[in-house]
Backbone as XML, in Angstrom:
<?xml version="1.0"?>
<chain id="A" units="angstrom">
  <residue number="1" name="MET">
    <atom name="N" x="-103.953" y="-66.535" z="71.683"/>
    <atom name="CA" x="-104.916" y="-67.024" z="70.601"/>
    <atom name="C" x="-106.017" y="-66.808" z="70.927"/>
  </residue>
  <residue number="2" name="LYS">
    <atom name="N" x="-107.078" y="-66.470" z="69.621"/>
    <atom name="CA" x="-108.657" y="-66.123" z="69.770"/>
    <atom name="C" x="-109.241" y="-67.679" z="69.738"/>
  </residue>
  <residue number="3" name="VAL">
    <atom name="N" x="-110.302" y="-67.495" z="70.248"/>
    <atom name="CA" x="-111.258" y="-68.851" z="70.185"/>
    <atom name="C" x="-111.455" y="-68.971" z="68.667"/>
  </residue>
  <residue number="4" name="ASP">
    <atom name="N" x="-111.267" y="-70.419" z="68.431"/>
    <atom name="CA" x="-111.317" y="-71.116" z="66.961"/>
    <atom name="C" x="-110.267" y="-70.724" z="66.076"/>
  </residue>
  <residue number="5" name="GLU">
    <atom name="N" x="-109.068" y="-70.112" z="66.562"/>
    <atom name="CA" x="-107.979" y="-70.122" z="65.810"/>
    <atom name="C" x="-107.316" y="-71.152" z="65.985"/>
  </residue>
  <residue number="6" name="ILE">
    <atom name="N" x="-106.650" y="-71.498" z="64.733"/>
    <atom name="CA" x="-105.761" y="-72.649" z="64.622"/>
    <atom name="C" x="-104.405" y="-72.377" z="64.354"/>
  </residue>
  <residue number="7" name="PHE">
    <atom name="N" x="-103.356" y="-73.070" z="64.932"/>
    <atom name="CA" x="-102.198" y="-72.600" z="64.902"/>
    <atom name="C" x="-101.298" y="-74.029" z="64.794"/>
  </residue>
  <residue number="8" name="GLU">
    <atom name="N" x="-100.457" y="-73.885" z="63.495"/>
    <atom name="CA" x="-99.693" y="-74.882" z="63.043"/>
    <atom name="C" x="-98.530" y="-74.942" z="63.968"/>
  </residue>
  <residue number="9" name="LEU">
    <atom name="N" x="-98.328" y="-76.199" z="64.669"/>
    <atom name="CA" x="-97.419" y="-76.483" z="65.570"/>
    <atom name="C" x="-96.063" y="-77.174" z="64.717"/>
  </residue>
  <residue number="10" name="ASP">
    <atom name="N" x="-96.568" y="-78.119" z="63.815"/>
    <atom name="CA" x="-95.414" y="-78.794" z="63.287"/>
    <atom name="C" x="-96.051" y="-79.579" z="62.060"/>
  </residue>
  <residue number="11" name="SER">
    <atom name="N" x="-95.180" y="-79.978" z="61.319"/>
    <atom name="CA" x="-95.713" y="-80.612" z="59.970"/>
    <atom name="C" x="-94.881" y="-81.902" z="59.728"/>
  </residue>
  <residue number="12" name="ARG">
    <atom name="N" x="-95.198" y="-82.748" z="58.811"/>
    <atom name="CA" x="-94.570" y="-83.925" z="58.390"/>
    <atom name="C" x="-94.940" y="-84.511" z="57.205"/>
  </residue>
  <residue number="13" name="GLU">
    <atom name="N" x="-94.272" y="-85.102" z="56.228"/>
    <atom name="CA" x="-94.370" y="-85.916" z="55.339"/>
    <atom name="C" x="-95.120" y="-87.158" z="55.467"/>
  </residue>
  <residue number="14" name="GLU">
    <atom name="N" x="-96.229" y="-87.634" z="54.875"/>
    <atom name="CA" x="-96.612" y="-88.989" z="55.148"/>
    <atom name="C" x="-96.763" y="-89.462" z="53.764"/>
  </residue>
  <residue number="15" name="THR">
    <atom name="N" x="-96.451" y="-90.886" z="53.760"/>
    <atom name="CA" x="-96.348" y="-91.456" z="52.341"/>
    <atom name="C" x="-97.371" y="-92.773" z="52.262"/>
  </residue>
  <residue number="16" name="GLY">
    <atom name="N" x="-98.328" y="-92.723" z="51.468"/>
    <atom name="CA" x="-99.004" y="-94.105" z="51.259"/>
    <atom name="C" x="-98.596" y="-95.047" z="50.074"/>
  </residue>
  <residue number="17" name="SER">
    <atom name="N" x="-99.457" y="-95.778" z="49.794"/>
    <atom name="CA" x="-98.868" y="-96.851" z="48.634"/>
    <atom name="C" x="-98.893" y="-95.837" z="47.279"/>
  </residue>
  <residue number="18" name="THR">
    <atom name="N" x="-99.635" y="-94.851" z="47.124"/>
    <atom name="CA" x="-99.554" y="-94.297" z="45.634"/>
    <atom name="C" x="-99.353" y="-92.894" z="45.700"/>
  </residue>
  <residue number="19" name="ASP">
    <atom name="N" x="-99.178" y="-92.281" z="47.055"/>
    <atom name="CA" x="-98.991" y="-90.689" z="47.000"/>
    <atom name="C" x="-98.383" y="-90.176" z="48.143"/>
  </residue>
  <residue number="20" name="THR">
    <atom name="N" x="-97.772" y="-89.158" z="48.289"/>
    <atom name="CA" x="-97.219" y="-88.453" z="49.440"/>
    <atom name="C" x="-98.115" y="-87.130" z="49.832"/>
  </residue>
  <residue number="21" name="TRP">
    <atom name="N" x="-98.185" y="-87.026" z="51.028"/>
    <atom name="CA" x="-98.981" y="-85.558" z="51.402"/>
    <atom name="C" x="-98.376" y="-84.945" z="52.909"/>
  </residue>
  <residue number="22" name="THR">
    <atom name="N" x="-98.796" y="-83.904" z="53.186"/>
    <atom name="CA" x="-98.240" y="-83.129" z="54.135"/>
    <atom name="C" x="-99.482" y="-83.197" z="55.311"/>
  </residue>
  <residue number="23" name="GLU">
    <atom name="N" x="-99.004" y="-83.510" z="56.742"/>
    <atom name="CA" x="-99.947" y="-83.371" z="57.835"/>
    <atom name="C" x="-99.489" y="-82.328" z="58.713"/>
  </residue>
  <residue number="24" name="TYR">
    <atom name="N" x="-100.374" y="-81.740" z="59.387"/>
    <atom name="CA" x="-99.933" y="-80.678" z="60.365"/>
    <atom name="C" x="-100.537" y="-80.858" z="61.752"/>
  </residue>
  <residue number="25" name="LEU">
    <atom name="N" x="-99.573" y="-80.886" z="62.605"/>
    <atom name="CA" x="-100.178" y="-80.939" z="64.030"/>
    <atom name="C" x="-100.764" y="-79.530" z="64.293"/>
  </residue>
  <residue number="26" name="CYS">
    <atom name="N" x="-102.062" y="-79.558" z="64.713"/>
    <atom name="CA" x="-102.378" y="-78.191" z="64.946"/>
    <atom name="C" x="-103.062" y="-77.973" z="66.437"/>
  </residue>
  <residue number="27" name="LEU">
    <atom name="N" x="-103.270" y="-76.832" z="66.841"/>
    <atom name="CA" x="-103.537" y="-76.268" z="67.916"/>
    <atom name="C" x="-104.792" y="-75.437" z="67.681"/>
  </residue>
  <residue number="28" name="LYS">
    <atom name="N" x="-105.792" y="-75.836" z="68.259"/>
    <atom name="CA" x="-107.128" y="-74.939" z="68.235"/>
    <atom name="C" x="-107.448" y="-74.454" z="69.501"/>
  </residue>
  <residue number="29" name="LYS">
    <atom name="N" x="-107.867" y="-73.021" z="69.631"/>
    <atom name="CA" x="-108.458" y="-72.508" z="70.867"/>
    <atom name="C" x="-109.720" y="-72.588" z="70.952"/>
  </residue>
  <residue number="30" name="LEU">
    <atom name="N" x="-110.001" y="-73.368" z="72.208"/>
    <atom name="CA" x="-111.522" y="-73.658" z="72.320"/>
    <atom name="C" x="-112.249" y="-72.320" z="73.277"/>
  </residue>
  <residue number="31" name="LYS">
    <atom name="N" x="-113.597" y="-72.274" z="73.514"/>
    <atom name="CA" x="-113.908" y="-71.302" z="74.370"/>
    <atom name="C" x="-113.218" y="-71.871" z="75.921"/>
  </residue>
  <residue number="32" name="LYS">
    <atom name="N" x="-113.103" y="-73.118" z="76.194"/>
    <atom name="CA" x="-112.335" y="-73.502" z="77.478"/>
    <atom name="C" x="-111.511" y="-74.546" z="76.946"/>
  </residue>
  <residue number="33" name="GLY">
    <atom name="N" x="-110.307" y="-74.053" z="76.975"/>
    <atom name="CA" x="-109.243" y="-74.761" z="76.569"/>
    <atom name="C" x="-108.744" y="-74.877" z="75.280"/>
  </residue>
  <residue number="34" name="PHE">
    <atom name="N" x="-108.044" y="-76.146" z="74.937"/>
    <atom name="CA" x="-107.344" y="-76.077" z="73.683"/>
    <atom name="C" x="-107.541" y="-77.624" z="73.246"/>
  </residue>
  <residue number="35" name="GLU">
    <atom name="N" x="-107.337" y="-77.818" z="71.630"/>
    <atom name="CA" x="-107.765" y="-79.057" z="71.108"/>
    <atom name="C" x="-106.362" y="-79.291" z="70.175"/>
  </residue>
  <residue number="36" name="LEU">
    <atom name="N" x="-105.803" y="-80.463" z="70.066"/>
    <atom name="CA" x="-104.664" y="-80.896" z="69.250"/>
    <atom name="C" x="-105.382" y="-81.950" z="68.237"/>
  </residue>
  <residue number="37" name="THR">
    <atom name="N" x="-105.208" y="-81.542" z="66.909"/>
    <atom name="CA" x="-105.603" y="-82.438" z="65.924"/>
    <atom name="C" x="-104.554" y="-82.498" z="64.795"/>
  </residue>
  <residue number="38" name="ILE">
    <atom name="N" x="-104.538" y="-83.620" z="64.224"/>
    <atom name="CA" x="-103.920" y="-83.532" z="62.567"/>
    <atom name="C" x="-104.738" y="-82.954" z="61.640"/>
  </residue>
  <residue number="39" name="ARG">
    <atom name="N" x="-104.317" y="-82.289" z="60.900"/>
    <atom name="CA" x="-104.945" y="-81.597" z="59.857"/>
    <atom name="C" x="-104.367" y="-81.654" z="58.459"/>
  </residue>
  <residue number="40" name="GLY">
    <atom name="N" x="-104.936" y="-81.105" z="57.389"/>
    <atom name="CA" x="-104.202" y="-80.716" z="56.139"/>
    <atom name="C" x="-105.079" y="-80.019" z="55.433"/>
  </residue>
  <residue number="41" name="TYR">
    <atom name="N" x="-104.453" y="-79.377" z="54.260"/>
    <atom name="CA" x="-104.995" y="-78.557" z="53.676"/>
    <atom name="C" x="-106.258" y="-78.994" z="52.767"/>
  </residue>
  <residue number="42" name="GLU">
    <atom name="N" x="-107.279" y="-78.591" z="52.831"/>
    <atom name="CA" x="-108.437" y="-78.814" z="52.003"/>
    <atom name="C" x="-108.228" y="-79.031" z="50.488"/>
  </residue>
  <residue number="43" name="ILE">
    <atom name="N" x="-108.497" y="-80.125" z="49.949"/>
    <atom name="CA" x="-108.559" y="-80.533" z="48.528"/>
    <atom name="C" x="-109.521" y="-79.788" z="47.768"/>
  </residue>
  <residue number="44" name="LEU">
    <atom name="N" x="-109.119" y="-78.923" z="46.952"/>
    <atom name="CA" x="-110.431" y="-78.355" z="46.212"/>
    <atom name="C" x="-110.778" y="-78.923" z="44.870"/>
  </residue>
  <residue number="45" name="GLY">
    <atom name="N" x="-109.743" y="-79.859" z="44.382"/>
    <atom name="CA" x="-110.050" y="-80.544" z="43.082"/>
    <atom name="C" x="-108.551" y="-81.246" z="42.648"/>
  </residue>
  <residue number="46" name="GLN">
    <atom name="N" x="-108.803" y="-81.800" z="41.435"/>
    <atom name="CA" x="-107.622" y="-82.648" z="41.002"/>
    <atom name="C" x="-107.081" y="-81.786" z="39.925"/>
  </residue>
  <residue number="47" name="LEU">
    <atom name="N" x="-105.585" y="-81.765" z="39.913"/>
    <atom name="CA" x="-104.830" y="-80.855" z="38.771"/>
    <atom name="C" x="-105.329" y="-81.243" z="37.504"/>
  </residue>
  <residue number="48" name="SER">
    <atom name="N" x="-105.665" y="-82.743" z="37.268"/>
    <atom name="CA" x="-106.045" y="-83.251" z="35.973"/>
    <atom name="C" x="-107.277" y="-82.429" z="35.324"/>
  </residue>
  <residue number="49" name="ASP">
    <atom name="N" x="-107.973" y="-81.996" z="36.230"/>
    <atom name="CA" x="-109.429" y="-81.537" z="35.742"/>
    <atom name="C" x="-108.796" y="-80.096" z="35.228"/>
  </residue>
  <residue number="50" name="TYR">
    <atom name="N" x="-107.569" y="-79.601" z="35.430"/>
    <atom name="CA" x="-107.742" y="-78.319" z="34.916"/>
    <atom name="C" x="-106.254" y="-78.204" z="34.068"/>
  </residue>
  <residue number="51" name="THR">
    <atom name="N" x="-105.905" y="-79.436" z="33.514"/>
    <atom name="CA" x="-104.633" y="-79.445" z="32.663"/>
    <atom name="C" x="-105.456" y="-79.877" z="31.151"/>
  </residue>
  <residue number="52" name="ASP">
    <atom name="N" x="-104.606" y="-79.264" z="30.270"/>
    <atom name="CA" x="-105.119" y="-79.828" z="29.045"/>
    <atom name="C" x="-104.341" y="-80.977" z="28.294"/>
  </residue>
  <residue number="53" name="ASP">
    <atom name="N" x="-105.102" y="-81.331" z="27.063"/>
    <atom name="CA" x="-104.225" y="-82.624" z="26.580"/>
    <atom name="C" x="-102.862" y="-82.367" z="26.372"/>
  </residue>
  <residue number="54" name="ASP">
    <atom name="N" x="-102.217" y="-81.190" z="26.338"/>
    <atom name="CA" x="-100.972" y="-80.954" z="26.223"/>
    <atom name="C" x="-100.116" y="-80.914" z="27.350"/>
  </residue>
  <residue number="55" name="GLY">
    <atom name="N" x="-100.955" y="-81.017" z="28.593"/>
    <atom name="CA" x="-100.155" y="-81.098" z="30.052"/>
    <atom name="C" x="-99.834" y="-79.554" z="30.215"/>
  </residue>
  <residue number="56" name="ASN">
    <atom name="N" x="-100.654" y="-78.414" z="29.573"/>
    <atom name="CA" x="-100.559" y="-76.996" z="30.142"/>
    <atom name="C" x="-101.712" y="-77.074" z="30.978"/>
  </residue>
  <residue number="57" name="GLU">
    <atom name="N" x="-101.345" y="-76.441" z="32.305"/>
    <atom name="CA" x="-102.233" y="-76.355" z="33.406"/>
    <atom name="C" x="-102.815" y="-74.824" z="33.256"/>
  </residue>
  <residue number="58" name="ASP">
    <atom name="N" x="-104.144" y="-74.654" z="33.684"/>
    <atom name="CA" x="-104.877" y="-73.673" z="33.835"/>
    <atom name="C" x="-105.752" y="-73.616" z="34.951"/>
  </residue>
  <residue number="59" name="LEU">
    <atom name="N" x="-104.935" y="-73.080" z="36.070"/>
    <atom name="CA" x="-105.489" y="-73.080" z="37.346"/>
    <atom name="C" x="-106.442" y="-72.076" z="37.489"/>
  </residue>
  <residue number="60" name="PRO">
    <atom name="N" x="-107.699" y="-72.135" z="38.055"/>
    <atom name="CA" x="-108.497" y="-71.123" z="38.418"/>
    <atom name="C" x="-108.083" y="-70.374" z="39.859"/>
  </residue>
  <residue number="61" name="ASP">
    <atom name="N" x="-108.490" y="-68.933" z="39.861"/>
    <atom name="CA" x="-108.239" y="-68.428" z="41.170"/>
    <atom name="C" x="-109.012" y="-69.106" z="42.463"/>
  </residue>
  <residue number="62" name="GLU">
    <atom name="N" x="-110.026" y="-69.442" z="42.117"/>
    <atom name="CA" x="-111.213" y="-69.905" z="42.835"/>
    <atom name="C" x="-111.807" y="-71.141" z="42.337"/>
  </residue>
  <residue number="63" name="ILE">
    <atom name="N" x="-112.169" y="-72.108" z="43.349"/>
    <atom name="CA" x="-112.837" y="-73.425" z="42.932"/>
    <atom name="C" x="-114.264" y="-73.588" z="44.055"/>
  </residue>
  <residue number="64" name="ASP">
    <atom name="N" x="-115.329" y="-73.576" z="43.730"/>
    <atom name="CA" x="-116.299" y="-73.342" z="44.284"/>
    <atom name="C" x="-116.426" y="-72.436" z="45.623"/>
  </residue>
  <residue number="65" name="GLY">
    <atom name="N" x="-115.878" y="-71.289" z="45.142"/>
    <atom name="CA" x="-116.062" y="-70.001" z="46.109"/>
    <atom name="C" x="-114.746" y="-70.181" z="46.991"/>
  </residue>
  <residue number="66" name="GLU">
    <atom name="N" x="-113.945" y="-70.951" z="46.988"/>
    <atom name="CA" x="-112.912" y="-71.297" z="47.896"/>
    <atom name="C" x="-111.501" y="-70.666" z="47.206"/>
  </residue>
  <residue number="67" name="LYS">
    <atom name="N" x="-110.665" y="-70.029" z="47.576"/>
    <atom name="CA" x="-109.525" y="-69.503" z="47.086"/>
    <atom name="C" x="-108.251" y="-70.569" z="46.965"/>
  </residue>
  <residue number="68" name="VAL">
    <atom name="N" x="-107.939" y="-70.778" z="45.875"/>
    <atom name="CA" x="-106.745" y="-71.789" z="45.637"/>
    <atom name="C" x="-105.474" y="-71.163" z="46.145"/>
  </residue>
  <residue number="69" name="SER">
    <atom name="N" x="-104.810" y="-71.905" z="46.856"/>
    <atom name="CA" x="-103.568" y="-71.339" z="47.514"/>
    <atom name="C" x="-102.290" y="-72.026" z="47.118"/>
  </residue>
  <residue number="70" name="ASN">
    <atom name="N" x="-102.544" y="-73.309" z="46.554"/>
    <atom name="CA" x="-101.308" y="-74.320" z="46.190"/>
    <atom name="C" x="-101.759" y="-75.574" z="45.483"/>
  </residue>
  <residue number="71" name="TYR">
    <atom name="N" x="-100.831" y="-75.832" z="44.635"/>
    <atom name="CA" x="-101.191" y="-77.392" z="44.343"/>
    <atom name="C" x="-99.760" y="-78.244" z="44.084"/>
  </residue>
  <residue number="72" name="ASP">
    <atom name="N" x="-100.110" y="-79.510" z="43.970"/>
    <atom name="CA" x="-98.764" y="-80.524" z="43.723"/>
    <atom name="C" x="-99.278" y="-81.297" z="42.285"/>
  </residue>
  <residue number="73" name="ASN">
    <atom name="N" x="-98.742" y="-82.410" z="42.215"/>
    <atom name="CA" x="-99.015" y="-83.282" z="40.993"/>
    <atom name="C" x="-100.222" y="-83.647" z="40.879"/>
  </residue>
  <residue number="74" name="GLU">
    <atom name="N" x="-100.738" y="-83.788" z="41.832"/>
    <atom name="CA" x="-101.907" y="-84.563" z="41.719"/>
    <atom name="C" x="-103.299" y="-83.689" z="42.120"/>
  </residue>
  <residue number="75" name="TYR">
    <atom name="N" x="-103.161" y="-82.839" z="43.351"/>
    <atom name="CA" x="-104.498" y="-82.035" z="43.972"/>
    <atom name="C" x="-104.045" y="-80.511" z="43.903"/>
  </residue>
  <residue number="76" name="ILE">
    <atom name="N" x="-105.269" y="-80.010" z="43.868"/>
    <atom name="CA" x="-105.545" y="-78.426" z="44.006"/>
    <atom name="C" x="-105.793" y="-78.007" z="45.483"/>
  </residue>
  <residue number="77" name="TYR">
    <atom name="N" x="-104.938" y="-77.285" z="46.406"/>
    <atom name="CA" x="-105.474" y="-77.220" z="47.808"/>
    <atom name="C" x="-105.939" y="-75.579" z="47.799"/>
  </residue>
  <residue number="78" name="GLY">
    <atom name="N" x="-106.841" y="-75.493" z="48.960"/>
    <atom name="CA" x="-107.320" y="-74.082" z="49.457"/>
    <atom name="C" x="-106.316" y="-73.864" z="50.665"/>
  </residue>
  <residue number="79" name="SER">
    <atom name="N" x="-106.911" y="-72.940" z="51.341"/>
    <atom name="CA" x="-105.864" y="-72.476" z="52.605"/>
    <atom name="C" x="-106.648" y="-72.727" z="53.843"/>
  </residue>
  <residue number="80" name="ASN">
    <atom name="N" x="-107.776" y="-73.709" z="53.982"/>
    <atom name="CA" x="-108.462" y="-74.108" z="55.089"/>
    <atom name="C" x="-107.630" y="-75.226" z="55.438"/>
  </residue>
  <residue number="81" name="LEU">
    <atom name="N" x="-107.362" y="-75.282" z="56.893"/>
    <atom name="CA" x="-106.867" y="-76.575" z="57.371"/>
    <atom name="C" x="-107.948" y="-77.323" z="57.877"/>
  </residue>
  <residue number="82" name="VAL">
    <atom name="N" x="-108.298" y="-78.600" z="57.533"/>
    <atom name="CA" x="-109.318" y="-79.466" z="57.948"/>
    <atom name="C" x="-108.846" y="-80.680" z="58.456"/>
  </residue>
  <residue number="83" name="ILE">
    <atom name="N" x="-109.607" y="-81.221" z="59.267"/>
    <atom name="CA" x="-109.228" y="-82.408" z="60.009"/>
    <atom name="C" x="-109.045" y="-83.801" z="58.984"/>
  </residue>
  <residue number="84" name="ASN">
    <atom name="N" x="-107.928" y="-84.379" z="59.093"/>
    <atom name="CA" x="-107.967" y="-85.521" z="58.036"/>
    <atom name="C" x="-108.723" y="-86.186" z="58.082"/>
  </residue>
  <residue number="85" name="ALA">
    <atom name="N" x="-109.028" y="-87.406" z="56.990"/>
    <atom name="CA" x="-110.203" y="-88.244" z="56.862"/>
    <atom name="C" x="-109.637" y="-89.403" z="57.743"/>
  </residue>
  <residue number="86" name="ASP">
    <atom name="N" x="-108.442" y="-89.709" z="57.930"/>
    <atom name="CA" x="-107.947" y="-90.682" z="58.708"/>
    <atom name="C" x="-108.514" y="-90.229" z="60.212"/>
  </residue>
  <residue number="87" name="ASP">
    <atom name="N" x="-108.927" y="-91.273" z="60.983"/>
    <atom name="CA" x="-109.570" y="-91.028" z="62.331"/>
    <atom name="C" x="-108.609" y="-91.037" z="63.246"/>
  </residue>
  <residue number="88" name="ASP">
    <atom name="N" x="-107.569" y="-90.134" z="63.514"/>
    <atom name="CA" x="-106.526" y="-90.260" z="64.628"/>
    <atom name="C" x="-107.211" y="-89.157" z="65.839"/>
  </residue>
  <residue number="89" name="GLY">
    <atom name="N" x="-108.409" y="-88.683" z="65.694"/>
    <atom name="CA" x="-109.143" y="-88.240" z="66.863"/>
    <atom name="C" x="-108.494" y="-86.787" z="67.075"/>
  </residue>
  <residue number="90" name="SER">
    <atom name="N" x="-108.583" y="-86.505" z="68.249"/>
    <atom name="CA" x="-108.239" y="-85.328" z="68.838"/>
    <atom name="C" x="-107.893" y="-85.262" z="70.318"/>
  </residue>
  <residue number="91" name="VAL">
    <atom name="N" x="-107.376" y="-84.731" z="70.897"/>
    <atom name="CA" x="-107.334" y="-84.276" z="72.420"/>
    <atom name="C" x="-107.640" y="-83.046" z="72.917"/>
  </residue>
  <residue number="92" name="LYS">
    <atom name="N" x="-108.536" y="-82.781" z="73.842"/>
    <atom name="CA" x="-108.868" y="-81.484" z="74.474"/>
    <atom name="C" x="-108.339" y="-81.146" z="75.724"/>
  </residue>
  <residue number="93" name="PHE">
    <atom name="N" x="-107.785" y="-80.160" z="76.097"/>
    <atom name="CA" x="-107.045" y="-80.081" z="77.302"/>
    <atom name="C" x="-107.321" y="-78.546" z="77.810"/>
  </residue>
  <residue number="94" name="ILE">
    <atom name="N" x="-106.775" y="-78.466" z="79.013"/>
    <atom name="CA" x="-106.438" y="-76.987" z="79.781"/>
    <atom name="C" x="-105.091" y="-76.764" z="79.746"/>
  </residue>
  <residue number="95" name="ASN">
    <atom name="N" x="-104.382" y="-77.797" z="80.025"/>
    <atom name="CA" x="-102.936" y="-77.700" z="80.865"/>
    <atom name="C" x="-102.111" y="-78.985" z="79.600"/>
  </residue>
  <residue number="96" name="PRO">
    <atom name="N" x="-101.447" y="-78.436" z="78.799"/>
    <atom name="CA" x="-100.696" y="-79.407" z="77.970"/>
    <atom name="C" x="-99.844" y="-80.452" z="78.576"/>
  </residue>
  <residue number="97" name="ASN">
    <atom name="N" x="-99.732" y="-80.364" z="79.946"/>
    <atom name="CA" x="-99.035" y="-81.186" z="80.815"/>
    <atom name="C" x="-99.780" y="-82.608" z="81.377"/>
  </residue>
  <residue number="98" name="GLU">
    <atom name="N" x="-101.090" y="-82.304" z="80.964"/>
    <atom name="CA" x="-102.188" y="-83.424" z="81.112"/>
    <atom name="C" x="-101.545" y="-84.728" z="80.417"/>
  </residue>
  <residue number="99" name="ASP">
    <atom name="N" x="-101.851" y="-85.841" z="81.142"/>
    <atom name="CA" x="-101.612" y="-87.486" z="80.705"/>
    <atom name="C" x="-102.009" y="-87.503" z="79.281"/>
  </residue>
  <residue number="100" name="ASP">
    <atom name="N" x="-103.439" y="-86.950" z="78.999"/>
    <atom name="CA" x="-104.000" y="-87.517" z="77.937"/>
    <atom name="C" x="-103.243" y="-86.631" z="76.873"/>
  </residue>
  <residue number="101" name="VAL">
    <atom name="N" x="-102.847" y="-85.524" z="76.969"/>
    <atom name="CA" x="-102.043" y="-84.997" z="75.707"/>
    <atom name="C" x="-100.616" y="-85.878" z="75.429"/>
  </residue>
  <residue number="102" name="ARG">
    <atom name="N" x="-99.903" y="-85.924" z="76.342"/>
    <atom name="CA" x="-98.812" y="-86.929" z="75.860"/>
    <atom name="C" x="-99.097" y="-88.371" z="75.207"/>
  </residue>
  <residue number="103" name="GLU">
    <atom name="N" x="-100.161" y="-88.787" z="75.990"/>
    <atom name="CA" x="-100.636" y="-90.295" z="75.399"/>
    <atom name="C" x="-101.113" y="-90.125" z="74.056"/>
  </residue>
  <residue number="104" name="TRP">
    <atom name="N" x="-101.692" y="-88.782" z="73.674"/>
    <atom name="CA" x="-102.309" y="-88.827" z="72.340"/>
    <atom name="C" x="-101.324" y="-88.765" z="71.116"/>
  </residue>
  <residue number="105" name="LEU">
    <atom name="N" x="-100.229" y="-87.764" z="71.881"/>
    <atom name="CA" x="-99.167" y="-87.339" z="70.952"/>
    <atom name="C" x="-98.472" y="-88.664" z="70.819"/>
  </residue>
  <residue number="106" name="GLU">
    <atom name="N" x="-98.361" y="-89.552" z="71.580"/>
    <atom name="CA" x="-97.675" y="-90.724" z="71.410"/>
    <atom name="C" x="-98.300" y="-91.628" z="70.487"/>
  </residue>
  <residue number="107" name="SER">
    <atom name="N" x="-99.578" y="-91.771" z="70.585"/>
    <atom name="CA" x="-100.715" y="-92.750" z="70.019"/>
    <atom name="C" x="-100.653" y="-92.272" z="68.285"/>
  </residue>
  <residue number="108" name="VAL">
    <atom name="N" x="-100.209" y="-90.794" z="68.188"/>
    <atom name="CA" x="-100.040" y="-90.438" z="66.731"/>
    <atom name="C" x="-98.802" y="-90.478" z="66.196"/>
  </residue>
  <residue number="109" name="ASP">
    <atom name="N" x="-97.893" y="-90.848" z="66.880"/>
    <atom name="CA" x="-96.429" y="-90.650" z="66.469"/>
    <atom name="C" x="-96.117" y="-89.271" z="66.478"/>
  </residue>
  <residue number="110" name="TRP">
    <atom name="N" x="-96.213" y="-88.519" z="67.182"/>
    <atom name="CA" x="-96.165" y="-87.128" z="67.130"/>
    <atom name="C" x="-95.181" y="-86.593" z="68.415"/>
  </residue>
  <residue number="111" name="PHE">
    <atom name="N" x="-95.021" y="-87.235" z="69.417"/>
    <atom name="CA" x="-94.423" y="-86.674" z="70.726"/>
    <atom name="C" x="-92.976" y="-86.520" z="70.567"/>
  </residue>
  <residue number="112" name="GLY">
    <atom name="N" x="-92.421" y="-85.320" z="70.887"/>
    <atom name="CA" x="-91.250" y="-84.784" z="71.276"/>
    <atom name="C" x="-91.083" y="-84.329" z="72.273"/>
  </residue>
  <residue number="113" name="GLU">
    <atom name="N" x="-89.949" y="-84.126" z="72.719"/>
    <atom name="CA" x="-89.282" y="-83.705" z="74.055"/>
    <atom name="C" x="-89.763" y="-82.028" z="74.309"/>
  </residue>
  <residue number="114" name="ASN">
    <atom name="N" x="-89.460" y="-81.468" z="73.290"/>
    <atom name="CA" x="-89.595" y="-79.772" z="73.301"/>
    <atom name="C" x="-91.219" y="-79.493" z="73.216"/>
  </residue>
  <residue number="115" name="LEU">
    <atom name="N" x="-92.126" y="-80.298" z="72.390"/>
    <atom name="CA" x="-93.580" y="-80.177" z="72.076"/>
    <atom name="C" x="-94.296" y="-79.585" z="73.143"/>
  </residue>
  <residue number="116" name="ILE">
    <atom name="N" x="-94.194" y="-80.283" z="74.131"/>
    <atom name="CA" x="-95.206" y="-79.560" z="75.317"/>
    <atom name="C" x="-94.589" y="-78.291" z="75.837"/>
  </residue>
  <residue number="117" name="SER">
    <atom name="N" x="-93.469" y="-78.164" z="75.896"/>
    <atom name="CA" x="-93.118" y="-76.683" z="76.157"/>
    <atom name="C" x="-93.319" y="-75.681" z="75.138"/>
  </residue>
  <residue number="118" name="ASP">
    <atom name="N" x="-93.237" y="-76.067" z="73.778"/>
    <atom name="CA" x="-93.528" y="-75.077" z="72.827"/>
    <atom name="C" x="-95.328" y="-74.884" z="72.854"/>
  </residue>
  <residue number="119" name="ILE">
    <atom name="N" x="-95.893" y="-75.891" z="73.333"/>
    <atom name="CA" x="-97.398" y="-75.545" z="73.484"/>
    <atom name="C" x="-97.594" y="-74.676" z="74.461"/>
  </residue>
  <residue number="120" name="GLU">
    <atom name="N" x="-96.868" y="-74.770" z="75.721"/>
    <atom name="CA" x="-97.155" y="-73.697" z="76.541"/>
    <atom name="C" x="-96.527" y="-72.613" z="76.178"/>
  </residue>
  <residue number="121" name="GLU">
    <atom name="N" x="-95.747" y="-72.023" z="75.686"/>
    <atom name="CA" x="-95.334" y="-70.933" z="75.169"/>
    <atom name="C" x="-96.369" y="-70.277" z="74.265"/>
  </residue>
  <residue number="122" name="ILE">
    <atom name="N" x="-96.995" y="-71.104" z="73.420"/>
    <atom name="CA" x="-97.995" y="-70.539" z="72.592"/>
    <atom name="C" x="-99.367" y="-70.065" z="73.247"/>
  </residue>
  <residue number="123" name="ILE">
    <atom name="N" x="-99.790" y="-71.060" z="74.212"/>
    <atom name="CA" x="-100.955" y="-70.662" z="74.874"/>
    <atom name="C" x="-100.722" y="-69.542" z="76.034"/>
  </residue>
  <residue number="124" name="LYS">
    <atom name="N" x="-99.817" y="-69.363" z="76.502"/>
    <atom name="CA" x="-99.635" y="-68.217" z="77.454"/>
    <atom name="C" x="-100.268" y="-66.996" z="77.204"/>
  </residue>
</chain>
């Protein structure tokens, strides 16, 4: 991995009171070590802003200089993974077997038996 490169380790669907979204567990290479965060694709706009009165969608290729990569029933997404607004924090580490890594993964309900070994394989 290159410095500042972000790798999607896993994804999951989350549901709130009014909508559903996908979260990504991401590994980022730092100058010294690595960081785990929960991210989502950047929201560039609302689909309703690009839908006419008859329900026809007219999506642009770009919004504010950012390439449109996907959309759902409500939002238009770019291709950048950004840290979610929910303050789940992050964990920085050198070795994925550090206690802080396991504790953070458990605190965000994302711990799995194979996850640490998957991270070890990626950072080799």
